[in-house]
PDB file of C-alpha atoms in Angstrom:
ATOM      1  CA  UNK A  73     100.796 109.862  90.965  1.00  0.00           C
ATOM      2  CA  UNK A  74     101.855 109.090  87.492  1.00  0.00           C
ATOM      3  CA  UNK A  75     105.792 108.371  86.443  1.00  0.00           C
ATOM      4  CA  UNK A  76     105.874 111.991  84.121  1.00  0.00           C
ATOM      5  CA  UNK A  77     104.468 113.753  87.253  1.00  0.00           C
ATOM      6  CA  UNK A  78     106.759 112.168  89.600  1.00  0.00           C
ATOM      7  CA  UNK A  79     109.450 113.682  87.056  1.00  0.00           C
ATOM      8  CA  UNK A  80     107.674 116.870  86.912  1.00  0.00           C
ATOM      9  CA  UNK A  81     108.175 117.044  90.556  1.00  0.00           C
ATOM     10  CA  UNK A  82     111.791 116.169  90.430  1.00  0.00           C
ATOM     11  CA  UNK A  83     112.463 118.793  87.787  1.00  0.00           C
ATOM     12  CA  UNK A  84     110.647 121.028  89.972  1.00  0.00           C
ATOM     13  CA  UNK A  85     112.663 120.862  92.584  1.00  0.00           C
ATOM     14  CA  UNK A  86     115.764 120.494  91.234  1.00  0.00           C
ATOM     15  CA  UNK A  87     115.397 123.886  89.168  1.00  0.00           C
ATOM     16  CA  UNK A  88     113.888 125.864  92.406  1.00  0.00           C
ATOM     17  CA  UNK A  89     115.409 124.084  95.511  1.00  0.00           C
ATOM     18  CA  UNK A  90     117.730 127.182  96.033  1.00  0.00           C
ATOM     19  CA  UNK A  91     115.176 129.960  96.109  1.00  0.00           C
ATOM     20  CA  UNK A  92     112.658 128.080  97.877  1.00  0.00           C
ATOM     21  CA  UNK A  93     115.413 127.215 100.779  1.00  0.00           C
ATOM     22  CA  UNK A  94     116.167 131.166 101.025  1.00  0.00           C
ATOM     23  CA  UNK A  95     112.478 131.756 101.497  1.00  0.00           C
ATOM     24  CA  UNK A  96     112.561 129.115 103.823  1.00  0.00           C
ATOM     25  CA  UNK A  97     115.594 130.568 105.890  1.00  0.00           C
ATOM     26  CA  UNK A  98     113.800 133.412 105.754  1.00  0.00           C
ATOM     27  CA  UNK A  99     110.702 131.912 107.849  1.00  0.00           C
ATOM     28  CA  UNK A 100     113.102 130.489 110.503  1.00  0.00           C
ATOM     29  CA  UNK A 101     115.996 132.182 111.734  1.00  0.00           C
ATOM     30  CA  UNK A 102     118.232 128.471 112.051  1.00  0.00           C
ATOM     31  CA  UNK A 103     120.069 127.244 108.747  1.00  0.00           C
ATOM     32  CA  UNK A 104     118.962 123.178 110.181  1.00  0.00           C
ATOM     33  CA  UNK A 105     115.778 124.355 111.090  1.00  0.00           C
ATOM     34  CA  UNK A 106     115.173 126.291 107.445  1.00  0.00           C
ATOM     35  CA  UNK A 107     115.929 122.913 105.815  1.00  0.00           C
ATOM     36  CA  UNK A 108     113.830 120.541 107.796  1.00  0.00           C
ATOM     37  CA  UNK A 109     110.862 123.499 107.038  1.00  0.00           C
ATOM     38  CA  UNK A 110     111.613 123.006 102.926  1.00  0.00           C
ATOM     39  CA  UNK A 111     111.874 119.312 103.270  1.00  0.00           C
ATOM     40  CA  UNK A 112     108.280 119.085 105.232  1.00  0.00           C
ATOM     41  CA  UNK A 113     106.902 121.100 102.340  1.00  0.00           C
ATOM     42  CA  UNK A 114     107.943 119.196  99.508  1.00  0.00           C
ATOM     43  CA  UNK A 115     106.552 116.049 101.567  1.00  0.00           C
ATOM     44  CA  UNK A 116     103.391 117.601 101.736  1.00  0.00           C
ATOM     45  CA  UNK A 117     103.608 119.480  98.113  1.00  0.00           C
ATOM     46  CA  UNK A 118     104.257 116.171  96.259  1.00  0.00           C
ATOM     47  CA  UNK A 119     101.234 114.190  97.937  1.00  0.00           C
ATOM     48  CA  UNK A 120      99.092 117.321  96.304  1.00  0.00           C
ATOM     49  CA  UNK A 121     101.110 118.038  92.912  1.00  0.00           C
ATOM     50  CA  UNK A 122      98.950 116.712  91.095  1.00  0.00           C
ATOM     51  CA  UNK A 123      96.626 118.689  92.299  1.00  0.00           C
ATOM     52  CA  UNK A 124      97.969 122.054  91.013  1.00  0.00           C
ATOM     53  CA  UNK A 125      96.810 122.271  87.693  1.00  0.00           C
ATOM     54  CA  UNK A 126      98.867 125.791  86.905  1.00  0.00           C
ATOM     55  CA  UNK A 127     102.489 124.236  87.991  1.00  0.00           C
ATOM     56  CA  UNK A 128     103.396 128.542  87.700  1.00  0.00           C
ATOM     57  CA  UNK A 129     101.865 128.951  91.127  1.00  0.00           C
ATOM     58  CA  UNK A 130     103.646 126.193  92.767  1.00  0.00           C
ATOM     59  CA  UNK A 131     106.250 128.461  93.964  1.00  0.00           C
ATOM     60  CA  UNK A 132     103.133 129.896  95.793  1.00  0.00           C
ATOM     61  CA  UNK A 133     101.712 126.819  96.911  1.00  0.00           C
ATOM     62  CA  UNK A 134     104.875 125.863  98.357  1.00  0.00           C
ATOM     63  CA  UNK A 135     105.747 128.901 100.192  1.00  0.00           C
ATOM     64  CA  UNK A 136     102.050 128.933 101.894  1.00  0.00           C
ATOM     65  CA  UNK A 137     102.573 124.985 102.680  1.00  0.00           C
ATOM     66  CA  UNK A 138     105.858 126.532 104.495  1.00  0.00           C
ATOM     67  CA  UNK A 139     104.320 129.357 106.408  1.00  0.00           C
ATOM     68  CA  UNK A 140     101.658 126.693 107.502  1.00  0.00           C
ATOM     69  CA  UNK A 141     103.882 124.317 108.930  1.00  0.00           C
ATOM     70  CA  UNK A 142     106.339 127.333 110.321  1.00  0.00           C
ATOM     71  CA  UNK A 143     103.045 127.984 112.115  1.00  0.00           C
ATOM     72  CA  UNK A 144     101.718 124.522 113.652  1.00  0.00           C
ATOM     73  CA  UNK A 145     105.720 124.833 114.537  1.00  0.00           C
ATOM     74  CA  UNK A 146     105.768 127.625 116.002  1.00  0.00           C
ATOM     75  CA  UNK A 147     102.454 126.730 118.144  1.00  0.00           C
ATOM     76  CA  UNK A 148     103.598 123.433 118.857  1.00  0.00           C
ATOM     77  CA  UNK A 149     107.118 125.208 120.436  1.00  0.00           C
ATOM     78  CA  UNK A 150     107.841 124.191 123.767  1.00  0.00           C
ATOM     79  CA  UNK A 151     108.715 127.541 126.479  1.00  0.00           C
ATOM     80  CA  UNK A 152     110.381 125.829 128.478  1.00  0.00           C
ATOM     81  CA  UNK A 153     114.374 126.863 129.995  1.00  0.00           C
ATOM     82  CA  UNK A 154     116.904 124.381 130.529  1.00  0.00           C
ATOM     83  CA  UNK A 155     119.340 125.563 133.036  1.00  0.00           C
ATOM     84  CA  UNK A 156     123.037 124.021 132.139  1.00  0.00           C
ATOM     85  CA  UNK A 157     126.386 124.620 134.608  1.00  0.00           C
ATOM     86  CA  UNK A 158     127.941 126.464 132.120  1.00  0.00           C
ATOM     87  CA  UNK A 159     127.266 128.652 129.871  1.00  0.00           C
ATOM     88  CA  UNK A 160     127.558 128.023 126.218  1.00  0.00           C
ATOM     89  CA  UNK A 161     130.490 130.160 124.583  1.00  0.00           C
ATOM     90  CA  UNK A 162     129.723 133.275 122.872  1.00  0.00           C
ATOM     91  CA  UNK A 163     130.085 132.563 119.394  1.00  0.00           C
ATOM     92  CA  UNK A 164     132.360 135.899 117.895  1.00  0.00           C
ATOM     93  CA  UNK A 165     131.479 136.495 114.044  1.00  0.00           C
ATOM     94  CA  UNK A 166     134.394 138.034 112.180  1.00  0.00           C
ATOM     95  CA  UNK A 167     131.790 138.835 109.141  1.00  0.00           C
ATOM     96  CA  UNK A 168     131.331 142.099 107.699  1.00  0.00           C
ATOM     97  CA  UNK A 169     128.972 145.025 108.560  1.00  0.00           C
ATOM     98  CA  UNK A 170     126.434 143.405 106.864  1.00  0.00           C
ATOM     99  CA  UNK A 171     126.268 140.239 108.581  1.00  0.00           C
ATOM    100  CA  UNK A 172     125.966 141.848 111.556  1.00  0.00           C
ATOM    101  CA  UNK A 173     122.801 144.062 110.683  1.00  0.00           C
ATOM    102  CA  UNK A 174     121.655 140.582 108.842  1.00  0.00           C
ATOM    103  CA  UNK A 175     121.645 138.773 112.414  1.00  0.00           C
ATOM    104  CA  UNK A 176     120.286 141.820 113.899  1.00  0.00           C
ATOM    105  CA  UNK A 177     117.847 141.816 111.932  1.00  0.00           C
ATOM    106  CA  UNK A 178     116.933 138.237 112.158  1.00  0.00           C
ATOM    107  CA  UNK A 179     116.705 138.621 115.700  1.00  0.00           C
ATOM    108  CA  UNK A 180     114.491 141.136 115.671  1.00  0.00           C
ATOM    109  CA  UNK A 181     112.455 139.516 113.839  1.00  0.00           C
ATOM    110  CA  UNK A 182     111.481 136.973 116.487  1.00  0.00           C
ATOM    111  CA  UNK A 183     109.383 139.587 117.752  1.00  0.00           C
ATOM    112  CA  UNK A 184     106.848 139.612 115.439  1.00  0.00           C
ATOM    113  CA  UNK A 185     103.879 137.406 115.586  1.00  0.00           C
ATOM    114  CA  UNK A 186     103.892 134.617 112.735  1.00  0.00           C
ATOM    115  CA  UNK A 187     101.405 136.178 110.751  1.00  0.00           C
ATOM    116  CA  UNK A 188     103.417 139.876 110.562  1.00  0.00           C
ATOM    117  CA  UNK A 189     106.607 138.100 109.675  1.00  0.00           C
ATOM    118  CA  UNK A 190     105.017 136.488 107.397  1.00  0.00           C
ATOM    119  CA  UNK A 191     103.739 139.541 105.391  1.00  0.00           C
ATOM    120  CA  UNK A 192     107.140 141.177 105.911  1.00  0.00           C
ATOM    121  CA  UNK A 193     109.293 138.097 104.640  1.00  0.00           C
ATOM    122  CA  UNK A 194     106.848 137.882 101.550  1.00  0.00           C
ATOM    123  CA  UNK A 195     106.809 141.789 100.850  1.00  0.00           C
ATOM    124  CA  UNK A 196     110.372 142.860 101.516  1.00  0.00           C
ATOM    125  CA  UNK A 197     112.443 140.369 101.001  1.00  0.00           C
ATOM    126  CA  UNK A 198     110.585 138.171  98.359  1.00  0.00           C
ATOM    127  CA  UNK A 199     109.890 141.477  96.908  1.00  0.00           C
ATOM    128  CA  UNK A 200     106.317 140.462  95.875  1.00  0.00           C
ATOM    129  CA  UNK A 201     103.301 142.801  95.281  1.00  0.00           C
ATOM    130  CA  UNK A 202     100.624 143.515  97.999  1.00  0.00           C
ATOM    131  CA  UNK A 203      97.922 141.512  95.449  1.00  0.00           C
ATOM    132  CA  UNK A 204     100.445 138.522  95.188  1.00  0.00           C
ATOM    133  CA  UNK A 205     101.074 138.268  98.870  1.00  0.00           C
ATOM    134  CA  UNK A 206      97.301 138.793  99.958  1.00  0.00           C
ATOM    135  CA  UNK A 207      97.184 135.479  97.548  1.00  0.00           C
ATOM    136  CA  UNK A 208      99.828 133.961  99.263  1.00  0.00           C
ATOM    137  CA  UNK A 209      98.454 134.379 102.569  1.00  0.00           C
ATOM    138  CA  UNK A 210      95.011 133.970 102.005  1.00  0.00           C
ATOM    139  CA  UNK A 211      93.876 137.423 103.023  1.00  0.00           C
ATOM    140  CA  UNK A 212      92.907 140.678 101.638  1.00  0.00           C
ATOM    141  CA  UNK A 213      95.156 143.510 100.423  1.00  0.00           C
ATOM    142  CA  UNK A 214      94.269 145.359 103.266  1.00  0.00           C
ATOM    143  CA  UNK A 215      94.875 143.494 106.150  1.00  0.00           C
ATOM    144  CA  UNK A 216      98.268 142.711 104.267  1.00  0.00           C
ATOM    145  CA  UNK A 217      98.917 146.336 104.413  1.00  0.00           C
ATOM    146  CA  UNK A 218      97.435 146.934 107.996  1.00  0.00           C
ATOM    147  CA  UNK A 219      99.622 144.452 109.064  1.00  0.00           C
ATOM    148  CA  UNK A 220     102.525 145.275 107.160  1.00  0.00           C
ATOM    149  CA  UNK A 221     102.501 148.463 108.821  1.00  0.00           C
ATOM    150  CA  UNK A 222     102.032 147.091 112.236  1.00  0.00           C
ATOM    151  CA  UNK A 223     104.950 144.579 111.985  1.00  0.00           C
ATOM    152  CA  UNK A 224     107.251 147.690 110.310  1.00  0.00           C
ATOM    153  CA  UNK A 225     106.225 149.854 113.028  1.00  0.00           C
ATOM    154  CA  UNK A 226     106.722 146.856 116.086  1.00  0.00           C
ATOM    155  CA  UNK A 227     110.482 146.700 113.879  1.00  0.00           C
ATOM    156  CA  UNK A 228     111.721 150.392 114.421  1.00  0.00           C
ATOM    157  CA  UNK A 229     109.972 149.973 117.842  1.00  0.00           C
ATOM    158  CA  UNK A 230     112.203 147.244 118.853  1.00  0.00           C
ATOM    159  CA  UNK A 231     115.064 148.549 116.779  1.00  0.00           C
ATOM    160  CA  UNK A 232     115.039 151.983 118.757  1.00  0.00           C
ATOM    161  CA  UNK A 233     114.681 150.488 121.905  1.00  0.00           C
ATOM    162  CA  UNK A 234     117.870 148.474 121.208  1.00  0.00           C
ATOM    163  CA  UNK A 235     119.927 150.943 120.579  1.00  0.00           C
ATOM    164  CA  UNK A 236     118.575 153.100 122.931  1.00  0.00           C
ATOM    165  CA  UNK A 237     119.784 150.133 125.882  1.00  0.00           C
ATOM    166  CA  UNK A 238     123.227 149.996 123.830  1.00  0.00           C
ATOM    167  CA  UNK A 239     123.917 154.053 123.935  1.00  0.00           C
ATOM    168  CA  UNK A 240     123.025 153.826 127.779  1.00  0.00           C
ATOM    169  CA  UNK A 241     125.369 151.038 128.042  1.00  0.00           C
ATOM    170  CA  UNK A 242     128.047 152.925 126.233  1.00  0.00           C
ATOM    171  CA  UNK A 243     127.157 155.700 128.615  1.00  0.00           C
ATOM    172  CA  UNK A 244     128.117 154.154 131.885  1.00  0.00           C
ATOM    173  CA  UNK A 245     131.284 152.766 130.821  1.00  0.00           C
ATOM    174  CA  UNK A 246     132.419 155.993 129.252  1.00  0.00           C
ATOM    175  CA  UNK A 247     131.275 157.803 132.680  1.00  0.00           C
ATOM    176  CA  UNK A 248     134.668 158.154 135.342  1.00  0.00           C
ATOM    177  CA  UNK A 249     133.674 156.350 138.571  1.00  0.00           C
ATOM    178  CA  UNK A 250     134.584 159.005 140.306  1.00  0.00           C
ATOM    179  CA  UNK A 251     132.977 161.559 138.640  1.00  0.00           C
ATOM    180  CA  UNK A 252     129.578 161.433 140.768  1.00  0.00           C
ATOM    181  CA  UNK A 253     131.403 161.894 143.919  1.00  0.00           C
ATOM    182  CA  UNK A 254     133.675 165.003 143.006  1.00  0.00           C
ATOM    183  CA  UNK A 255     130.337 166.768 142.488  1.00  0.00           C
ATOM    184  CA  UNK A 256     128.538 165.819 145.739  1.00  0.00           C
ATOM    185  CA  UNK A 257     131.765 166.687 147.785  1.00  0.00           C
ATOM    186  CA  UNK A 258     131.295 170.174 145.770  1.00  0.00           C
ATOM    187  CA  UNK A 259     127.598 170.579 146.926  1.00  0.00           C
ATOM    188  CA  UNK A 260     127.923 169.397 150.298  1.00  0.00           C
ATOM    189  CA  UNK A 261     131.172 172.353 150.604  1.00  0.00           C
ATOM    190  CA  UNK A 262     129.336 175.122 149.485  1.00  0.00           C
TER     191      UNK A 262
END
């Protein structure tokens, strides 16, 4: 690579580091994990760069580079549980509202296969087009909208069943132990 493209680079990434790091964080749901993703991409970007000959798509490059290696990642995961004597303590988040649906949504998010999170990172929260994410992603426009619209619909399945579990939860405690009782006593008397 040639000393004005090594610059290029470095100019590059100086002037995008921030937005590609929240697409990044947006791939992975860990902060640590987000930043090893963007560093592994640039690694692999700047052995190609000068290979892109419009540098305008490198933002696109990069961000298929880092759905790639989220991938092999995510393939490469190990499934295995490591039981500890303790438990780890329950980390309380005085945020706002808004970090709360954030990390709810984040988790929820784990349900989707790679390639539906994927589409929904690109189209919702990158906010780009149906054509530019089918680039992205290597597909066609439809199967990014056939898949959009399985991943949305796995997302309010999920999302009901959640709080469906949490309004039964809220349920029993609200419910007076002895309620249940009373009314068999009743029955049983009559």
């Amino acid at each position: 690579m040639a000393h004005g493209e090594v610059l290029d680079f470095e100019e590059y990434v100086r002037t995008r580091q921030e937005a590609l790091l929240r697409s990044a964080r947006r791939l992975v749901p860990d902060p640590v994990d987000a930043q090893d993703l963007l560093q592994t991409a640039l690694v692999r970007t700047y052995g190609r760069w000068d290979g892109i000959a419009d540098k305008s798509l490198a933002d696109a490059y990069l961000r298929r580079v880092m759905i790639n290696t989220r991938t092999e990642w995510w393939r490469a995961r190990k499934l295995e549980e490591v039981p500890t004597e303790q438990l780890p303590d329950a980390s309380v988040d005085d945020a706002t509202e808004q970090h709360a649906d954030r990390a709810l949504l984040m988790d929820v998010l784990k349900v989707l296969a790679p390639k539906q999170r994927s589409v929904v990172v690109l189209r919702h929260w990158e906010q780009m087009s149906t054509e530019e994410t089918a680039a992205a992603l290597g597909m066609s426009t439809g199967t990014v909208k056939s898949t959009l619209h399985r991943a949305l619909a796995r997302l309010r399945q999920e999302l009901e069943s959640r709080s469906v579990d949490t309004a039964a939860d809220v349920r029993a405690l609200e419910r007076p132990s002895g309620r249940r009782d009373d009314r068999e006593r009743e029955r049983c008397a009559a």
